Amino acid sequence: MVDLNRMAMFTKVVEAGSFSAAARALGLPKTSVSRQVQQLEEALGVRLLHRTTRKLELTAMGRAYFDEAVLGLRHLELANRRALAAQAVPSGVLRVAAVVEFGTRF
């Protein structure tokens, strides 16, 4: 099974355009981000990025993986938001005990 954190780091690298920019955005060391993306590639058995000292480019498989990963991560985020929203809305029966005078007055 693929680690979702690695998938999210990969998408962040692609969106940021570099490992350095992604690392800054994530608040992590550049080496950690690079290692996580490399481990993702090893787990998948494909090269996702062409790396040079000056440039970072997606491979054809990297582009396809990125498109699907972004979509999948968005769906997971939506599921999380829906679950949190369901908890924020009160539901169920509310029973209130009060004296009769309070009920007739208000």
Tab-separated table of C-alpha atoms in Angstrom:
chain	number	residue	atom	x	y	z
A	1	MET	CA	0.000	0.000	0.000
A	2	VAL	CA	1.207	3.468	-0.876
A	3	ASP	CA	1.796	5.929	1.958
A	4	LEU	CA	-0.611	8.872	1.611
A	5	ASN	CA	1.903	11.227	3.235
A	6	ARG	CA	4.416	10.424	0.497
A	7	MET	CA	1.743	10.954	-2.121
A	8	ALA	CA	0.879	14.334	-0.606
A	9	MET	CA	4.571	15.314	-0.518
A	10	PHE	CA	4.955	14.363	-4.170
A	11	THR	CA	1.985	16.520	-5.154
A	12	LYS	CA	3.362	19.407	-3.080
A	13	VAL	CA	6.736	19.129	-4.834
A	14	VAL	CA	5.063	19.245	-8.238
A	15	GLU	CA	2.815	22.164	-7.263
A	16	ALA	CA	5.714	24.101	-5.698
A	17	GLY	CA	8.035	23.369	-8.616
A	18	SER	CA	10.980	22.254	-6.501
A	19	PHE	CA	11.954	20.197	-3.490
A	20	SER	CA	13.210	23.312	-1.704
A	21	ALA	CA	9.956	25.236	-2.125
A	22	ALA	CA	7.895	22.215	-1.094
A	23	ALA	CA	10.082	21.663	1.964
A	24	ARG	CA	9.627	25.294	3.025
A	25	ALA	CA	5.861	25.057	2.560
A	26	LEU	CA	5.705	21.837	4.574
A	27	GLY	CA	8.143	23.022	7.233
A	28	LEU	CA	10.419	20.033	6.643
A	29	PRO	CA	14.048	19.595	5.620
A	30	LYS	CA	14.604	19.343	1.877
A	31	THR	CA	16.362	15.997	2.319
A	32	SER	CA	13.308	14.520	4.065
A	33	VAL	CA	10.988	15.574	1.262
A	34	SER	CA	13.371	14.262	-1.385
A	35	ARG	CA	13.746	10.953	0.461
A	36	GLN	CA	9.983	10.526	0.800
A	37	VAL	CA	9.427	11.107	-2.925
A	38	GLN	CA	12.248	8.698	-3.743
A	39	GLN	CA	10.674	6.060	-1.471
A	40	LEU	CA	7.326	6.615	-3.211
A	41	GLU	CA	8.991	6.004	-6.568
A	42	GLU	CA	10.608	2.838	-5.218
A	43	ALA	CA	7.304	1.583	-3.815
A	44	LEU	CA	5.580	2.204	-7.152
A	45	GLY	CA	8.473	0.895	-9.209
A	46	VAL	CA	8.408	3.888	-11.578
A	47	ARG	CA	10.272	7.156	-11.995
A	48	LEU	CA	7.904	10.079	-11.415
A	49	LEU	CA	10.351	12.977	-11.737
A	50	HIS	CA	13.404	13.818	-13.848
A	51	ARG	CA	15.780	15.614	-11.517
A	52	THR	CA	18.669	17.834	-12.538
A	53	THR	CA	20.558	20.414	-10.535
A	54	ARG	CA	18.541	23.184	-12.177
A	55	LYS	CA	15.268	21.625	-13.167
A	56	LEU	CA	12.526	19.295	-12.021
A	57	GLU	CA	10.256	17.724	-14.628
A	58	LEU	CA	7.482	15.185	-14.481
A	59	THR	CA	7.833	11.996	-16.463
A	60	ALA	CA	4.834	10.837	-18.482
A	61	MET	CA	3.951	8.422	-15.676
A	62	GLY	CA	4.607	11.190	-13.155
A	63	ARG	CA	2.058	13.449	-14.873
A	64	ALA	CA	-0.571	10.693	-14.903
A	65	TYR	CA	0.155	9.800	-11.276
A	66	PHE	CA	0.041	13.450	-10.203
A	67	ASP	CA	-3.341	14.023	-11.862
A	68	GLU	CA	-4.849	10.985	-10.130
A	69	ALA	CA	-3.123	11.666	-6.797
A	70	VAL	CA	-4.414	15.244	-6.639
A	71	LEU	CA	-7.921	14.026	-7.374
A	72	GLY	CA	-7.684	11.278	-4.753
A	73	LEU	CA	-6.291	13.610	-2.094
A	74	ARG	CA	-9.073	16.118	-2.795
A	75	HIS	CA	-11.674	13.377	-2.316
A	76	LEU	CA	-10.078	12.371	0.978
A	77	GLU	CA	-10.057	15.990	2.141
A	78	LEU	CA	-13.719	16.324	1.210
A	79	ALA	CA	-14.542	13.171	3.161
A	80	ASN	CA	-12.702	14.565	6.191
A	81	ARG	CA	-14.542	17.892	5.957
A	82	ARG	CA	-17.898	16.144	5.712
A	83	ALA	CA	-17.135	13.986	8.735
A	84	LEU	CA	-16.068	17.039	10.754
A	85	ALA	CA	-19.138	18.992	9.651
A	86	ALA	CA	-21.408	16.142	10.737
A	87	GLN	CA	-19.952	16.394	14.231
A	88	ALA	CA	-20.448	20.168	14.348
A	89	VAL	CA	-24.205	19.985	13.794
A	90	PRO	CA	-26.128	19.021	16.916
A	91	SER	CA	-28.455	16.075	16.484
A	92	GLY	CA	-30.594	13.857	18.620
A	93	VAL	CA	-33.202	14.378	21.284
A	94	LEU	CA	-32.844	17.195	23.790
A	95	ARG	CA	-34.757	16.823	27.007
A	96	VAL	CA	-35.237	19.816	29.258
A	97	ALA	CA	-36.566	19.650	32.782
A	98	ALA	CA	-38.207	22.774	34.170
A	99	VAL	CA	-40.979	23.810	36.447
A	100	VAL	CA	-44.450	24.301	34.906
A	101	GLU	CA	-44.397	28.054	35.535
A	102	PHE	CA	-41.288	28.446	33.355
A	103	GLY	CA	-42.997	26.639	30.473
A	104	THR	CA	-46.159	28.703	30.654
A	105	ARG	CA	-44.247	31.953	30.996
A	106	PHE	CA	-41.738	31.428	28.157
